[in-house]
Each structure stands twice: as structure tokens, then as C-alpha cells.
Amino acid sequence: MGFRAPHSMQMVSRREDNVLGWGALTQGSPDKVYLGVAEVSICVSLNAQNQDIGSILLEHLISSSEESSFWTLKAQVFPENNISIYVHEKQGFRKSGTRRQLAQMSYGSMAGEWTDPVLMERRNKIVGN
């Protein structure tokens, strides 16, 4: 059985010359037992929020991950980002834990503060069940 998932996938949402958001899947470990696990990252620009850009990017990343035989997707979401948590849950992710003081914010009103990202996971409905 050969596993040939790419190490990463990226996609960008644009309107004319403006980047509205981007999404990526990244294989986090070279260890064979984790080859089917990828981390999801999504970022939506401030002027494109509340336009379903994040949902659309996540849908495409999930579809691409299933075609590439990833069996689990994981995401780390800042606990203050209720919209992102909702979008992930709507696409079948579930909360599986909290990472204590894992991230130090580098921007905004929380710059310099430590935060506890929520770990979310989604099992592939095609592969690995």
C-alpha cells in the first residue's frame, strides 16, 4: 500500500487583484504513522470577512484532502475566534483539546499575550473509517 499525499497544498481566494483569503494543508510529521494527518490553516483578510470565504476555502481543502488520502485533518483555532470554531464545526470538525499557552500573539490588542488554541479534528469520511 503506497501513500502519496503531497506535503502541502495551498489555495488563494481572489477578487480582481485583491487577495480575500488563503488556505493550506500541511503534513506535520514525516513519521509513517502520521502520513495521513494534515493541519489546516485558513486566513481571511479583514475586508473580506463575513462573506463565506473561510467556509469556501475549508470546503475545498477538505475535498482536496479526501482526494489525497489524508485520514485526519487538524486545526488550531484561537479560542476568541468563535466564527472560525463555528465554521470548522459546521464542516465536521470537533473540539479535541486545548493547547495551553502554545501561541504568543504578535499583533492586535492581544500582542505579547499567550493564548490557548483550541485543537479541532476532522476524520475523513472516505479514507480511514
Short mmCIF file of N, CA and C in Angstrom, two decimals:
data_model
loop_
_atom_site.label_atom_id
_atom_site.label_comp_id
_atom_site.label_asym_id
_atom_site.label_seq_id
_atom_site.Cartn_x
_atom_site.Cartn_y
_atom_site.Cartn_z
N MET A 1 0.84 -1.18 0.00
CA MET A 1 0.00 0.00 0.00
C MET A 1 0.89 1.24 0.00
N GLY A 2 0.82 2.02 -1.03
CA GLY A 2 1.63 3.24 -1.11
C GLY A 2 0.81 4.46 -0.76
N PHE A 3 1.40 5.33 0.00
CA PHE A 3 0.73 6.57 0.37
C PHE A 3 1.47 7.72 -0.27
N ARG A 4 0.79 8.50 -1.09
CA ARG A 4 1.47 9.55 -1.84
C ARG A 4 0.83 10.92 -1.65
N ALA A 5 0.49 11.24 -0.45
CA ALA A 5 -0.09 12.58 -0.22
C ALA A 5 0.99 13.64 -0.38
N PRO A 6 0.64 14.77 -0.94
CA PRO A 6 1.62 15.85 -1.04
C PRO A 6 1.95 16.38 0.34
N HIS A 7 3.10 17.02 0.45
CA HIS A 7 3.49 17.58 1.74
C HIS A 7 2.67 18.81 2.10
N SER A 8 2.18 19.51 1.11
CA SER A 8 1.32 20.66 1.39
C SER A 8 0.50 21.03 0.16
N MET A 9 -0.59 21.72 0.42
CA MET A 9 -1.45 22.26 -0.63
C MET A 9 -1.80 23.68 -0.21
N GLN A 10 -1.85 24.58 -1.16
CA GLN A 10 -2.24 25.95 -0.86
C GLN A 10 -3.28 26.40 -1.87
N MET A 11 -4.15 27.29 -1.42
CA MET A 11 -5.11 27.90 -2.33
C MET A 11 -5.36 29.33 -1.88
N VAL A 12 -5.70 30.17 -2.84
CA VAL A 12 -5.93 31.59 -2.59
C VAL A 12 -7.27 31.98 -3.18
N SER A 13 -8.03 32.77 -2.45
CA SER A 13 -9.28 33.33 -2.95
C SER A 13 -9.01 34.78 -3.32
N ARG A 14 -9.34 35.13 -4.57
CA ARG A 14 -9.07 36.49 -5.07
C ARG A 14 -10.33 37.10 -5.67
N ARG A 15 -10.39 38.40 -5.62
CA ARG A 15 -11.37 39.17 -6.38
C ARG A 15 -10.57 40.26 -7.07
N GLU A 16 -10.48 40.14 -8.39
CA GLU A 16 -9.62 41.02 -9.19
C GLU A 16 -8.19 40.90 -8.66
N ASP A 17 -7.57 41.99 -8.26
CA ASP A 17 -6.19 41.92 -7.77
C ASP A 17 -6.09 41.79 -6.25
N ASN A 18 -7.22 41.64 -5.58
CA ASN A 18 -7.23 41.59 -4.11
C ASN A 18 -7.29 40.16 -3.61
N VAL A 19 -6.39 39.82 -2.70
CA VAL A 19 -6.44 38.53 -2.03
C VAL A 19 -7.47 38.63 -0.91
N LEU A 20 -8.48 37.76 -0.97
CA LEU A 20 -9.53 37.75 0.04
C LEU A 20 -9.18 36.83 1.19
N GLY A 21 -8.44 35.78 0.88
CA GLY A 21 -8.04 34.82 1.90
C GLY A 21 -7.19 33.72 1.29
N TRP A 22 -6.61 32.93 2.16
CA TRP A 22 -5.82 31.79 1.70
C TRP A 22 -6.05 30.62 2.64
N GLY A 23 -5.79 29.43 2.13
CA GLY A 23 -5.90 28.22 2.93
C GLY A 23 -4.77 27.28 2.57
N ALA A 24 -4.39 26.45 3.53
CA ALA A 24 -3.30 25.49 3.29
C ALA A 24 -3.52 24.22 4.10
N LEU A 25 -3.06 23.12 3.53
CA LEU A 25 -2.94 21.85 4.24
C LEU A 25 -1.46 21.56 4.33
N THR A 26 -1.00 21.21 5.51
CA THR A 26 0.42 20.90 5.69
C THR A 26 0.55 19.59 6.44
N GLN A 27 1.32 18.69 5.87
CA GLN A 27 1.62 17.44 6.53
C GLN A 27 2.61 17.74 7.64
N GLY A 28 2.26 17.40 8.88
CA GLY A 28 3.06 17.83 10.01
C GLY A 28 4.18 16.92 10.43
N SER A 29 4.16 15.68 10.03
CA SER A 29 5.16 14.74 10.52
C SER A 29 5.60 13.80 9.40
N PRO A 30 6.91 13.55 9.30
CA PRO A 30 7.38 12.59 8.31
C PRO A 30 7.21 11.14 8.77
N ASP A 31 6.83 10.94 10.02
CA ASP A 31 6.64 9.60 10.58
C ASP A 31 5.50 8.91 9.83
N LYS A 32 5.74 7.69 9.36
CA LYS A 32 4.75 6.98 8.53
C LYS A 32 3.39 6.82 9.20
N VAL A 33 3.36 6.70 10.52
CA VAL A 33 2.07 6.51 11.18
C VAL A 33 1.20 7.76 11.12
N TYR A 34 1.80 8.91 10.81
CA TYR A 34 1.06 10.17 10.72
C TYR A 34 0.98 10.72 9.30
N LEU A 35 1.33 9.94 8.29
CA LEU A 35 1.34 10.44 6.92
C LEU A 35 -0.03 10.91 6.44
N GLY A 36 -1.09 10.39 7.03
CA GLY A 36 -2.43 10.77 6.62
C GLY A 36 -3.04 11.88 7.45
N VAL A 37 -2.21 12.57 8.22
CA VAL A 37 -2.68 13.66 9.07
C VAL A 37 -2.14 14.98 8.52
N ALA A 38 -3.02 15.95 8.35
CA ALA A 38 -2.60 17.27 7.85
C ALA A 38 -3.22 18.35 8.72
N GLU A 39 -2.49 19.45 8.83
CA GLU A 39 -3.00 20.61 9.56
C GLU A 39 -3.62 21.59 8.57
N VAL A 40 -4.78 22.11 8.92
CA VAL A 40 -5.50 23.09 8.11
C VAL A 40 -5.19 24.48 8.65
N SER A 41 -4.85 25.39 7.75
CA SER A 41 -4.68 26.80 8.11
C SER A 41 -5.50 27.64 7.15
N ILE A 42 -6.24 28.58 7.69
CA ILE A 42 -7.06 29.48 6.87
C ILE A 42 -6.91 30.89 7.42
N CYS A 43 -6.78 31.83 6.52
CA CYS A 43 -6.72 33.24 6.90
C CYS A 43 -7.58 34.04 5.93
N VAL A 44 -8.47 34.85 6.46
CA VAL A 44 -9.34 35.70 5.64
C VAL A 44 -9.01 37.15 5.96
N SER A 45 -8.82 37.96 4.91
CA SER A 45 -8.48 39.36 5.14
C SER A 45 -9.64 40.08 5.83
N LEU A 46 -9.30 41.12 6.56
CA LEU A 46 -10.32 41.86 7.32
C LEU A 46 -11.44 42.38 6.44
N ASN A 47 -11.11 42.86 5.25
CA ASN A 47 -12.15 43.43 4.38
C ASN A 47 -12.97 42.37 3.65
N ALA A 48 -12.67 41.09 3.86
CA ALA A 48 -13.42 40.02 3.20
C ALA A 48 -14.16 39.12 4.20
N GLN A 49 -14.16 39.51 5.47
CA GLN A 49 -14.83 38.68 6.46
C GLN A 49 -16.34 38.77 6.32
N ASN A 50 -17.02 37.75 6.82
CA ASN A 50 -18.49 37.63 6.74
C ASN A 50 -18.99 37.52 5.31
N GLN A 51 -18.17 36.92 4.43
CA GLN A 51 -18.57 36.68 3.05
C GLN A 51 -18.44 35.20 2.68
N ASP A 52 -18.32 34.34 3.67
CA ASP A 52 -18.18 32.88 3.50
C ASP A 52 -16.88 32.46 2.84
N ILE A 53 -15.89 33.34 2.77
CA ILE A 53 -14.60 33.00 2.16
C ILE A 53 -13.95 31.85 2.93
N GLY A 54 -13.93 31.93 4.26
CA GLY A 54 -13.33 30.87 5.07
C GLY A 54 -14.02 29.54 4.88
N SER A 55 -15.35 29.56 4.83
CA SER A 55 -16.12 28.33 4.61
C SER A 55 -15.80 27.70 3.27
N ILE A 56 -15.73 28.53 2.24
CA ILE A 56 -15.44 28.02 0.89
C ILE A 56 -14.04 27.44 0.82
N LEU A 57 -13.07 28.15 1.40
CA LEU A 57 -11.69 27.63 1.41
C LEU A 57 -11.63 26.30 2.16
N LEU A 58 -12.30 26.22 3.32
CA LEU A 58 -12.27 24.99 4.11
C LEU A 58 -12.92 23.84 3.35
N GLU A 59 -14.04 24.09 2.67
CA GLU A 59 -14.68 23.05 1.86
C GLU A 59 -13.73 22.51 0.80
N HIS A 60 -13.02 23.40 0.12
CA HIS A 60 -12.08 22.96 -0.92
C HIS A 60 -10.90 22.20 -0.32
N LEU A 61 -10.41 22.64 0.83
CA LEU A 61 -9.31 21.92 1.48
C LEU A 61 -9.75 20.53 1.92
N ILE A 62 -10.95 20.40 2.44
CA ILE A 62 -11.47 19.09 2.84
C ILE A 62 -11.57 18.19 1.62
N SER A 63 -12.14 18.69 0.53
CA SER A 63 -12.26 17.90 -0.70
C SER A 63 -10.88 17.46 -1.21
N SER A 64 -9.94 18.39 -1.23
CA SER A 64 -8.58 18.06 -1.68
C SER A 64 -7.93 17.04 -0.77
N SER A 65 -8.18 17.15 0.53
CA SER A 65 -7.57 16.21 1.47
C SER A 65 -8.12 14.80 1.26
N GLU A 66 -9.41 14.70 0.98
CA GLU A 66 -10.00 13.38 0.75
C GLU A 66 -9.46 12.76 -0.53
N GLU A 67 -9.28 13.57 -1.57
CA GLU A 67 -8.71 13.07 -2.82
C GLU A 67 -7.25 12.64 -2.64
N SER A 68 -6.58 13.22 -1.66
CA SER A 68 -5.16 12.92 -1.43
C SER A 68 -4.95 11.89 -0.33
N SER A 69 -6.02 11.29 0.16
CA SER A 69 -5.97 10.21 1.14
C SER A 69 -5.52 10.62 2.54
N PHE A 70 -5.69 11.89 2.90
CA PHE A 70 -5.48 12.24 4.30
C PHE A 70 -6.64 11.68 5.10
N TRP A 71 -6.38 11.04 6.23
CA TRP A 71 -7.47 10.47 7.01
C TRP A 71 -7.92 11.36 8.16
N THR A 72 -7.08 12.28 8.58
CA THR A 72 -7.47 13.21 9.65
C THR A 72 -6.94 14.60 9.34
N LEU A 73 -7.80 15.59 9.54
CA LEU A 73 -7.38 16.99 9.46
C LEU A 73 -7.43 17.56 10.87
N LYS A 74 -6.46 18.40 11.18
CA LYS A 74 -6.46 19.06 12.48
C LYS A 74 -6.31 20.55 12.26
N ALA A 75 -6.82 21.31 13.20
CA ALA A 75 -6.73 22.77 13.14
C ALA A 75 -6.54 23.28 14.56
N GLN A 76 -5.79 24.36 14.68
CA GLN A 76 -5.64 25.04 15.96
C GLN A 76 -6.27 26.42 15.80
N VAL A 77 -7.29 26.68 16.59
CA VAL A 77 -8.08 27.91 16.45
C VAL A 77 -7.99 28.70 17.75
N PHE A 78 -7.75 30.00 17.62
CA PHE A 78 -7.73 30.83 18.82
C PHE A 78 -9.10 30.79 19.47
N PRO A 79 -9.17 30.63 20.79
CA PRO A 79 -10.47 30.46 21.46
C PRO A 79 -11.39 31.67 21.31
N GLU A 80 -10.82 32.84 21.05
CA GLU A 80 -11.63 34.04 20.85
C GLU A 80 -12.29 34.08 19.48
N ASN A 81 -11.85 33.22 18.56
CA ASN A 81 -12.34 33.25 17.19
C ASN A 81 -13.56 32.33 17.04
N ASN A 82 -14.67 32.78 17.61
CA ASN A 82 -15.90 31.97 17.60
C ASN A 82 -16.39 31.65 16.20
N ILE A 83 -16.20 32.56 15.27
CA ILE A 83 -16.65 32.32 13.90
C ILE A 83 -15.87 31.16 13.28
N SER A 84 -14.56 31.14 13.48
CA SER A 84 -13.75 30.05 12.94
C SER A 84 -14.12 28.72 13.58
N ILE A 85 -14.34 28.71 14.88
CA ILE A 85 -14.76 27.47 15.55
C ILE A 85 -16.08 27.00 14.96
N TYR A 86 -17.03 27.90 14.76
CA TYR A 86 -18.32 27.56 14.17
C TYR A 86 -18.15 26.99 12.76
N VAL A 87 -17.34 27.65 11.93
CA VAL A 87 -17.13 27.20 10.55
C VAL A 87 -16.52 25.80 10.54
N HIS A 88 -15.54 25.55 11.39
CA HIS A 88 -14.93 24.22 11.46
C HIS A 88 -15.94 23.17 11.92
N GLU A 89 -16.72 23.49 12.97
CA GLU A 89 -17.71 22.53 13.45
C GLU A 89 -18.76 22.24 12.38
N LYS A 90 -19.16 23.25 11.64
CA LYS A 90 -20.14 23.08 10.56
C LYS A 90 -19.63 22.10 9.49
N GLN A 91 -18.30 22.05 9.31
CA GLN A 91 -17.69 21.16 8.32
C GLN A 91 -17.26 19.82 8.93
N GLY A 92 -17.71 19.51 10.14
CA GLY A 92 -17.46 18.20 10.72
C GLY A 92 -16.28 18.11 11.66
N PHE A 93 -15.62 19.22 11.96
CA PHE A 93 -14.54 19.20 12.95
C PHE A 93 -15.16 19.15 14.34
N ARG A 94 -14.43 18.55 15.27
CA ARG A 94 -14.87 18.56 16.66
C ARG A 94 -13.71 19.03 17.53
N LYS A 95 -14.05 19.64 18.64
CA LYS A 95 -13.02 20.07 19.58
C LYS A 95 -12.43 18.83 20.24
N SER A 96 -11.11 18.75 20.27
CA SER A 96 -10.48 17.58 20.87
C SER A 96 -9.51 17.94 21.98
N GLY A 97 -9.36 19.23 22.26
CA GLY A 97 -8.47 19.61 23.35
C GLY A 97 -8.11 21.08 23.31
N THR A 98 -7.31 21.47 24.27
CA THR A 98 -6.82 22.84 24.36
C THR A 98 -5.31 22.79 24.52
N ARG A 99 -4.61 23.57 23.75
CA ARG A 99 -3.16 23.67 23.83
C ARG A 99 -2.82 24.83 24.76
N ARG A 100 -2.28 24.56 25.92
CA ARG A 100 -2.05 25.59 26.94
C ARG A 100 -0.86 26.48 26.60
N GLN A 101 -1.12 27.77 26.54
CA GLN A 101 -0.11 28.80 26.29
C GLN A 101 0.84 28.42 25.16
N LEU A 102 0.27 27.94 24.08
CA LEU A 102 1.07 27.49 22.95
C LEU A 102 1.47 28.64 22.04
N ALA A 103 0.61 29.64 21.92
CA ALA A 103 0.85 30.71 20.95
C ALA A 103 0.97 32.06 21.66
N GLN A 104 1.98 32.82 21.26
CA GLN A 104 2.11 34.18 21.76
C GLN A 104 1.68 35.12 20.64
N MET A 105 0.66 35.90 20.90
CA MET A 105 0.10 36.78 19.88
C MET A 105 1.12 37.83 19.48
N SER A 106 1.18 38.11 18.19
CA SER A 106 2.18 39.06 17.68
C SER A 106 1.53 40.31 17.09
N TYR A 107 0.21 40.42 17.18
CA TYR A 107 -0.48 41.56 16.56
C TYR A 107 -1.76 41.86 17.33
N GLY A 108 -2.34 43.00 17.03
CA GLY A 108 -3.64 43.37 17.58
C GLY A 108 -3.61 43.71 19.06
N SER A 109 -4.80 43.76 19.64
CA SER A 109 -4.93 44.16 21.04
C SER A 109 -4.34 43.13 22.00
N MET A 110 -4.10 41.90 21.53
CA MET A 110 -3.54 40.86 22.39
C MET A 110 -2.04 40.65 22.15
N ALA A 111 -1.40 41.52 21.41
CA ALA A 111 0.04 41.37 21.12
C ALA A 111 0.82 41.17 22.41
N GLY A 112 1.68 40.14 22.39
CA GLY A 112 2.51 39.82 23.55
C GLY A 112 1.86 38.86 24.53
N GLU A 113 0.55 38.65 24.43
CA GLU A 113 -0.14 37.75 25.35
C GLU A 113 -0.09 36.31 24.85
N TRP A 114 -0.05 35.38 25.80
CA TRP A 114 -0.11 33.96 25.47
C TRP A 114 -1.57 33.56 25.35
N THR A 115 -1.85 32.66 24.42
CA THR A 115 -3.22 32.19 24.23
C THR A 115 -3.25 30.67 24.17
N ASP A 116 -4.41 30.12 24.41
CA ASP A 116 -4.61 28.67 24.49
C ASP A 116 -5.44 28.19 23.30
N PRO A 117 -4.81 27.90 22.16
CA PRO A 117 -5.59 27.48 20.99
C PRO A 117 -6.41 26.21 21.24
N VAL A 118 -7.58 26.18 20.62
CA VAL A 118 -8.45 25.01 20.67
C VAL A 118 -7.99 24.07 19.56
N LEU A 119 -7.74 22.81 19.90
CA LEU A 119 -7.37 21.80 18.91
C LEU A 119 -8.65 21.18 18.39
N MET A 120 -8.82 21.19 17.06
CA MET A 120 -10.00 20.63 16.42
C MET A 120 -9.56 19.58 15.41
N GLU A 121 -10.36 18.54 15.26
CA GLU A 121 -10.02 17.44 14.34
C GLU A 121 -11.24 17.02 13.54
N ARG A 122 -10.94 16.54 12.33
CA ARG A 122 -11.99 16.01 11.46
C ARG A 122 -11.49 14.73 10.82
N ARG A 123 -12.24 13.68 10.99
CA ARG A 123 -11.89 12.40 10.39
C ARG A 123 -12.46 12.36 8.97
N ASN A 124 -11.66 11.90 8.02
CA ASN A 124 -12.09 11.77 6.63
C ASN A 124 -13.24 10.77 6.55
N LYS A 125 -14.29 11.12 5.83
CA LYS A 125 -15.45 10.24 5.72
C LYS A 125 -15.27 9.16 4.66
N ILE A 126 -14.21 9.27 3.84
CA ILE A 126 -13.96 8.31 2.77
C ILE A 126 -12.80 7.39 3.13
N VAL A 127 -11.71 7.97 3.60
CA VAL A 127 -10.49 7.22 3.91
C VAL A 127 -10.35 7.09 5.41
N GLY A 128 -9.98 5.90 5.88
CA GLY A 128 -9.65 5.73 7.28
C GLY A 128 -10.80 5.40 8.21
N ASN A 129 -11.98 5.14 7.68
CA ASN A 129 -13.10 4.77 8.55
C ASN A 129 -13.38 3.30 8.47
#
